[in-house]
Coordinates of N, CA, C and O and ligand atoms in Angstrom, one line a residue:
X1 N 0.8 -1.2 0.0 CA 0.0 0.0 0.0 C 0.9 1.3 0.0 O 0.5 2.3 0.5
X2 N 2.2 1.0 -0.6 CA 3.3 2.2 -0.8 C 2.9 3.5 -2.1 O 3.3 4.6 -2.3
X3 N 1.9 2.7 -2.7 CA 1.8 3.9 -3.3 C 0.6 4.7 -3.7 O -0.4 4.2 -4.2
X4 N 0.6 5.8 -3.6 CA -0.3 7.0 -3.5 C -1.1 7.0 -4.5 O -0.6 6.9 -5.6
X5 N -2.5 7.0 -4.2 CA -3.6 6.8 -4.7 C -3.5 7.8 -6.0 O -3.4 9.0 -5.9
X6 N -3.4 7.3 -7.1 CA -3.3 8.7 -8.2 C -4.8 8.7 -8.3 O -5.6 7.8 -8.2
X7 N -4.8 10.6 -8.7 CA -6.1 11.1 -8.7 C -6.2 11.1 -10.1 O -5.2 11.2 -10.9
X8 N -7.4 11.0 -10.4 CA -7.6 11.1 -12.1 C -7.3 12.7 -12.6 O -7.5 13.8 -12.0
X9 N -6.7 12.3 -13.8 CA -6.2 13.4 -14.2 C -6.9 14.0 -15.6 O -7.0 13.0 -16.3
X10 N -7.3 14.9 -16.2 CA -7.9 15.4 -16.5 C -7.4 16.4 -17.5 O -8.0 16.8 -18.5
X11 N -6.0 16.9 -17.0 CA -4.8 17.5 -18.1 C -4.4 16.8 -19.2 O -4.5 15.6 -19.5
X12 N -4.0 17.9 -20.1 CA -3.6 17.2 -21.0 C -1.9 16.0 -20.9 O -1.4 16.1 -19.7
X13 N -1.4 15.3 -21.5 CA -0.4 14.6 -21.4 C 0.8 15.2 -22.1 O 0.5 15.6 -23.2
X14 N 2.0 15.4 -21.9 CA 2.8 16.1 -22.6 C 4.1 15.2 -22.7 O 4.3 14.7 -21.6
X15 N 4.8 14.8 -23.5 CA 5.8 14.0 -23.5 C 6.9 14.7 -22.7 O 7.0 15.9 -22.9
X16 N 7.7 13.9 -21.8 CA 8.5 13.8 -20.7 C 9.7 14.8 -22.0 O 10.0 14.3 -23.1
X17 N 10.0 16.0 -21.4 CA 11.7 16.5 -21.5 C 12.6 15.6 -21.9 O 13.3 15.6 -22.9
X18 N 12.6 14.3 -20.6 CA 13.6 14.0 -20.6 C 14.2 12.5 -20.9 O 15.3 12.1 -21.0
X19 N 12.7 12.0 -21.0 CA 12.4 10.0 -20.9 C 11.7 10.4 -22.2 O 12.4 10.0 -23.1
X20 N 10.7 10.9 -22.5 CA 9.5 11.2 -23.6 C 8.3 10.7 -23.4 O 7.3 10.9 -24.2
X21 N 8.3 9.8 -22.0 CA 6.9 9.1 -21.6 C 5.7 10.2 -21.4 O 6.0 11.4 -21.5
X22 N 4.6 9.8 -21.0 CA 3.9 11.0 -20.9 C 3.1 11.3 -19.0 O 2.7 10.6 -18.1
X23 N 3.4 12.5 -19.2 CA 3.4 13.1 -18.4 C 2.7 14.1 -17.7 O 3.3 15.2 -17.9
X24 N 1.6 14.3 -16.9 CA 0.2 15.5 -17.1 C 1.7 17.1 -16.8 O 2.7 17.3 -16.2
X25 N 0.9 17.8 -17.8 CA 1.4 18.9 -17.7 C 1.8 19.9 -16.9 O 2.6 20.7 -17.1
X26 N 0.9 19.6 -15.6 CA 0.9 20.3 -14.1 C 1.5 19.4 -13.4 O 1.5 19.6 -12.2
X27 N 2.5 17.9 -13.8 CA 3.1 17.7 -12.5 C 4.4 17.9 -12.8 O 5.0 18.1 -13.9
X28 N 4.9 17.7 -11.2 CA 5.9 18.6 -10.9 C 7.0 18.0 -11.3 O 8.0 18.6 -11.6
X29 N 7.0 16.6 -11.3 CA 8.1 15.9 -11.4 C 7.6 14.4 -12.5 O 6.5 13.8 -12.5
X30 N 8.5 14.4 -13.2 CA 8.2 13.2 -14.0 C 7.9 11.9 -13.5 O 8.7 11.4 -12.7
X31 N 7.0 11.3 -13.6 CA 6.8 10.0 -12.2 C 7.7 8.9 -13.1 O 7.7 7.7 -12.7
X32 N 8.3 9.1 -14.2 CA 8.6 7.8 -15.2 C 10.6 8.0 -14.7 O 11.3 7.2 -14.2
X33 N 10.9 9.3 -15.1 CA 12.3 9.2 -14.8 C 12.9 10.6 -13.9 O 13.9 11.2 -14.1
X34 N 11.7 11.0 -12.9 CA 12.4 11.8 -11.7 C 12.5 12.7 -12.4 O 12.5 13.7 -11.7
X35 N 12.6 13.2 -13.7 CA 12.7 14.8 -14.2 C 12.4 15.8 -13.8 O 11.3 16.2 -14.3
X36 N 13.0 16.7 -12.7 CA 11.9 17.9 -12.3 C 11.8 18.9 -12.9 O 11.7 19.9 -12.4
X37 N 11.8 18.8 -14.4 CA 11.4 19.5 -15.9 C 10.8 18.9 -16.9 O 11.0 19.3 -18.0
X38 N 9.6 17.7 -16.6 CA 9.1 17.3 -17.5 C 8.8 17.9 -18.7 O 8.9 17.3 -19.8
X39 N 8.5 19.5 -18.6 CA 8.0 20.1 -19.7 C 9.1 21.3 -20.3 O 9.1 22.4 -20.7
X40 N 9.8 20.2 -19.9 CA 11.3 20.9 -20.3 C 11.9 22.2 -19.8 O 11.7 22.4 -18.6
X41 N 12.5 22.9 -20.3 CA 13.3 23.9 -20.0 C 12.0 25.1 -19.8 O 10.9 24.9 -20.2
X42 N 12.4 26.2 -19.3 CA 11.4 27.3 -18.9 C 11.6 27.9 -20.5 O 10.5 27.9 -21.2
X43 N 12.4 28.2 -20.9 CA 12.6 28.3 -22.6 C 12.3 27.6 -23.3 O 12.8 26.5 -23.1
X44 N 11.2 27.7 -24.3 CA 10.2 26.5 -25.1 C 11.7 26.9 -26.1 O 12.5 27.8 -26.1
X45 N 11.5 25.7 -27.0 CA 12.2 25.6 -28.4 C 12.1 26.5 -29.2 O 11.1 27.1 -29.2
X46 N 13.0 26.7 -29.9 CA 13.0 27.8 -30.6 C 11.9 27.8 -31.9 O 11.3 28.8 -32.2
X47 N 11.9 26.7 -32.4 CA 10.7 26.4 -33.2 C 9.3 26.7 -32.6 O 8.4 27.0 -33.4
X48 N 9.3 26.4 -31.3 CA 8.0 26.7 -30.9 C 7.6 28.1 -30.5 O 6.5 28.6 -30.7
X49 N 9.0 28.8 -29.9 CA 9.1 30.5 -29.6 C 8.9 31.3 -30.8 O 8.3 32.3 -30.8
X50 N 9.5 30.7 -32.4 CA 8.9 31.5 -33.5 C 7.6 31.0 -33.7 O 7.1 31.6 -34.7
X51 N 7.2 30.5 -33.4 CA 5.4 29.9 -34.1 C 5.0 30.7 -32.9 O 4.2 31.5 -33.4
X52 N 5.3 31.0 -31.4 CA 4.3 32.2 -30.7 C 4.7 33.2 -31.4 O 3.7 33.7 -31.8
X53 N 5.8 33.9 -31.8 CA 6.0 34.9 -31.7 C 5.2 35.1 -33.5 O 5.2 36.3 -33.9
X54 N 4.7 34.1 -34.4 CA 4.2 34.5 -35.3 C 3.1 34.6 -35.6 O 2.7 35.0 -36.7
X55 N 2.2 34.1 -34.2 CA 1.0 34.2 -34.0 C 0.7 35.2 -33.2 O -0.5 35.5 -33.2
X56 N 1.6 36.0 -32.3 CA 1.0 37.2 -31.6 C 1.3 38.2 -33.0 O 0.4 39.0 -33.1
X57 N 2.0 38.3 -33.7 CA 1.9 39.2 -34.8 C 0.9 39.1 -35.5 O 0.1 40.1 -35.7
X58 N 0.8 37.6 -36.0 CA -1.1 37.4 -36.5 C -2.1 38.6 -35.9 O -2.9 39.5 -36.4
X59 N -1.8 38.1 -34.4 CA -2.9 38.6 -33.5 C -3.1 39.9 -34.0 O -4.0 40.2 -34.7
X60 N -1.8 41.1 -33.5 CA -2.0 42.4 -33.5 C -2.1 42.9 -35.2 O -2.5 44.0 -35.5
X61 N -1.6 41.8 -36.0 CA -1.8 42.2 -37.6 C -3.3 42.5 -37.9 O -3.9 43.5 -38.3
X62 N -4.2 40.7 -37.1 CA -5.5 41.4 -37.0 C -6.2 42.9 -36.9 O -6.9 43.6 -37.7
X63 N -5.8 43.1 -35.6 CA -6.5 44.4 -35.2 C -6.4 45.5 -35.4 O -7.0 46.5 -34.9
X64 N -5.2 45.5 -36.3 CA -4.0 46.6 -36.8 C -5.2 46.7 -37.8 O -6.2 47.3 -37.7
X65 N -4.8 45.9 -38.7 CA -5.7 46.2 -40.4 C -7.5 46.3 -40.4 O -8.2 47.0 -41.1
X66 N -8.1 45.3 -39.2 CA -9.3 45.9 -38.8 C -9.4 47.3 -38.5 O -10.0 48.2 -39.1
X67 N -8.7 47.4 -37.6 CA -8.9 49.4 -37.2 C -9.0 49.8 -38.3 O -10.0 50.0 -38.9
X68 N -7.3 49.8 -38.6 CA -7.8 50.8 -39.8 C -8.5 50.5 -41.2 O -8.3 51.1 -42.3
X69 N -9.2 49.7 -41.0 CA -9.9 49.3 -42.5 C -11.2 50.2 -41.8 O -11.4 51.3 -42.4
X70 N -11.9 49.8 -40.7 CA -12.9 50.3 -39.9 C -12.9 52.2 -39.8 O -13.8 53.0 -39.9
X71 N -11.5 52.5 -39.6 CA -11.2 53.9 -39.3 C -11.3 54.7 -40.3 O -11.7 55.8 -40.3
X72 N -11.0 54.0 -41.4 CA -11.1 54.7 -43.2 C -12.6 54.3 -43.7 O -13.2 55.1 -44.4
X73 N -13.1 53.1 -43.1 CA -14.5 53.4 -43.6 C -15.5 54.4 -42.9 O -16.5 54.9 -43.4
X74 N -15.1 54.5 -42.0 CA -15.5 56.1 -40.9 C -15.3 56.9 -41.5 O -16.2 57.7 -41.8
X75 N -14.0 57.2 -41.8 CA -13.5 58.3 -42.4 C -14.4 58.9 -43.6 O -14.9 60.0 -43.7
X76 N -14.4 57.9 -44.6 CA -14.4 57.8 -46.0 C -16.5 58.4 -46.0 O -16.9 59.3 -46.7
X77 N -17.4 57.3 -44.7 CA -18.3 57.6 -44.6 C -18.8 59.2 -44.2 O -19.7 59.8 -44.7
X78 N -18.0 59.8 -43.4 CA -18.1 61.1 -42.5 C -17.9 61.8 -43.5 O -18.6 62.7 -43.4
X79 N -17.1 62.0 -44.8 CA -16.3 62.7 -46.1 C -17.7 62.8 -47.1 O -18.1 63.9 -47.7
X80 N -18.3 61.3 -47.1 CA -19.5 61.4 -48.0 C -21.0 61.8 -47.7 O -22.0 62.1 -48.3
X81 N -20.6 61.4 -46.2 CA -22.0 61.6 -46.1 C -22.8 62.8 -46.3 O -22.4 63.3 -47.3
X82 N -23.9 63.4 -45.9 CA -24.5 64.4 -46.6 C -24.1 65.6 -45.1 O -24.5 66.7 -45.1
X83 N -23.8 65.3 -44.4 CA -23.6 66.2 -42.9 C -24.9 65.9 -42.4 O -26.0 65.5 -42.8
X84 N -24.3 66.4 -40.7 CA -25.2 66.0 -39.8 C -26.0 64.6 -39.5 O -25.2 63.8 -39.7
X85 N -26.7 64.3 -39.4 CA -27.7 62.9 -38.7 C -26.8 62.2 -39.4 O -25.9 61.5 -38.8
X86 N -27.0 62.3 -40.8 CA -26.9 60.9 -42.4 C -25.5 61.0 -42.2 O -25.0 59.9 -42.4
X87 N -24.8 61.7 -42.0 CA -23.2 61.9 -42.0 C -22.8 60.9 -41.1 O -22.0 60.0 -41.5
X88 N -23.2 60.8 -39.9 CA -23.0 60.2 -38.5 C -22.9 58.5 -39.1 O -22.0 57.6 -39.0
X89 N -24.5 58.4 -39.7 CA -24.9 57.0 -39.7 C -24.1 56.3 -41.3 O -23.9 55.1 -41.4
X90 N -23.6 57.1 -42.3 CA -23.2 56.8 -43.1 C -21.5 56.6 -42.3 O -21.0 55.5 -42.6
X91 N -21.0 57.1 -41.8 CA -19.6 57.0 -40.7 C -19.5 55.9 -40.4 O -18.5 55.2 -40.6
X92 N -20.6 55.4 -39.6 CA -21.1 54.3 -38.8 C -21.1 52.9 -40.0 O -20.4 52.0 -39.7
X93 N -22.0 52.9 -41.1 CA -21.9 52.2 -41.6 C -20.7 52.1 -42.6 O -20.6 50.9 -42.7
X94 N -20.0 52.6 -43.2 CA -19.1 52.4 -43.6 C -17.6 51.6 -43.4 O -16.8 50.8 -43.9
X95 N -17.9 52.4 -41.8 CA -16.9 51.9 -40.5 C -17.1 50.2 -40.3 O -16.1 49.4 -40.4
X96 N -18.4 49.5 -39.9 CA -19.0 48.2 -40.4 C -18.1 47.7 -41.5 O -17.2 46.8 -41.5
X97 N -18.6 48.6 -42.5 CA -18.1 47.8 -43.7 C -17.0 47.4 -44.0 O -16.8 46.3 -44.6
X98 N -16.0 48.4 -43.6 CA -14.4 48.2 -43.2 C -14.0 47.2 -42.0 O -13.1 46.5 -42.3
X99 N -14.6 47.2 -40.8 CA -14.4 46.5 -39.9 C -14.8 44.6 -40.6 O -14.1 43.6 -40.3
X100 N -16.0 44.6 -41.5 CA -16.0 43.1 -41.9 C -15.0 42.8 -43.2 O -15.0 41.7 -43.7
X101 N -14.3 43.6 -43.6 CA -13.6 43.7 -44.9 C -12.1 43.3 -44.2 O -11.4 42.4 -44.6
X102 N -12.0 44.1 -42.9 CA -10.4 44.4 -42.8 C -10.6 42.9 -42.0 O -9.4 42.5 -41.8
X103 N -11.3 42.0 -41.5 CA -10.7 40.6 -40.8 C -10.4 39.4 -42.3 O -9.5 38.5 -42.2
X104 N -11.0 39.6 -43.0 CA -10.8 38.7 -43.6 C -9.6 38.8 -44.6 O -8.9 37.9 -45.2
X105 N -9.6 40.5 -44.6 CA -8.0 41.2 -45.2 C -7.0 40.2 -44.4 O -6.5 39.1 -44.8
X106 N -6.7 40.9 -43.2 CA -6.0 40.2 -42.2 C -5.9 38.7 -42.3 O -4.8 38.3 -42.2
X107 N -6.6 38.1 -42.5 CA -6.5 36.6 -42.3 C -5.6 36.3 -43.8 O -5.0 35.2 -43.9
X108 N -5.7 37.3 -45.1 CA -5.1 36.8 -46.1 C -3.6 36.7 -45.8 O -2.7 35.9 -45.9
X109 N -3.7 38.0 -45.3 CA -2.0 38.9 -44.8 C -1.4 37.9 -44.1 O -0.4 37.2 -44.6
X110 N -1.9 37.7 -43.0 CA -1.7 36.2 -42.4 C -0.9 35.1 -43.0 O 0.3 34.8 -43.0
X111 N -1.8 34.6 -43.5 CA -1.6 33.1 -44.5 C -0.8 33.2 -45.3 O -0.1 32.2 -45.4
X112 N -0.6 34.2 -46.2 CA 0.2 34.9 -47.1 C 1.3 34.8 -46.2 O 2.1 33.9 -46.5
X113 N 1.9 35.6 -45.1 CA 2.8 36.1 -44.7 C 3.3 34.2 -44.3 O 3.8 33.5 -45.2
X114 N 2.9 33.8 -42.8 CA 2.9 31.9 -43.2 C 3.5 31.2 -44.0 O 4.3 30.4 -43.6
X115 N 3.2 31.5 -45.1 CA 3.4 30.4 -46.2 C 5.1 31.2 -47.1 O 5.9 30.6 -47.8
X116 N 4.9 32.3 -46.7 CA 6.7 32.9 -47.4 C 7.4 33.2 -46.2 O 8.6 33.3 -46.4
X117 N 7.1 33.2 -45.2 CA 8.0 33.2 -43.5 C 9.0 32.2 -43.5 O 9.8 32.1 -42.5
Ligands
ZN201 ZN1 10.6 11.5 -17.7

């Protein structure tokens, strides 16, 4: 009865740093070969630090090219509109129109950028 009741685990499994067996991601220590880095080094691989670092660019590429797709259809609407009330709501709608235009922009920019990175 030496050993400790394991609780079900519910994390995901991550292959051991240092054995490769698998390992829940929250424990502390490898139960397969004592590794107190199962999940390796506090520095992810460098392959994996450019894939974050090419997805937070994604991210802010997003909201970058939404804004201003969104900000020029504001713009563009406020320029045409007729002034006053219609001015406001043509701003408004325009801005829409840019804001659904500039995500799917983005997502090209994206994939594009991805595939020549
Ligand atoms: Zn291990």
């Amino acid at each position: 009865m030496g050993q400790a009741r394991r609780q079900p685990r519910r994390q995901e499994l991550i292959d051991c740093h240092d054995c490769g067996n698998g390992v829940s991601f929250s424990a502390v220590a490898c139960p397969h070969c004592g590794s107190t880095e199962p999940a390796g080094p506090a520095v992810q691989s460098r392959r994996e630090l450019q894939r974050l670092r090419i997805e937070a660019a994604n991210d802010r590429r997003l909201v970058v090219v939404t804004a201003l797709c969104a900000g020029a259809g504001t713009l563009y609407g406020a320029v045409m509109g007729a002034g006053g009330a219609a001015s406001w709501w043509a701003a408004l709608g325009y801005g829409f129109v840019g804001a659904v235009i500039g995500v799917p922009a983005a997502f090209v920019i994206n994939i594009s950028r991805s595939l020549f990175d």
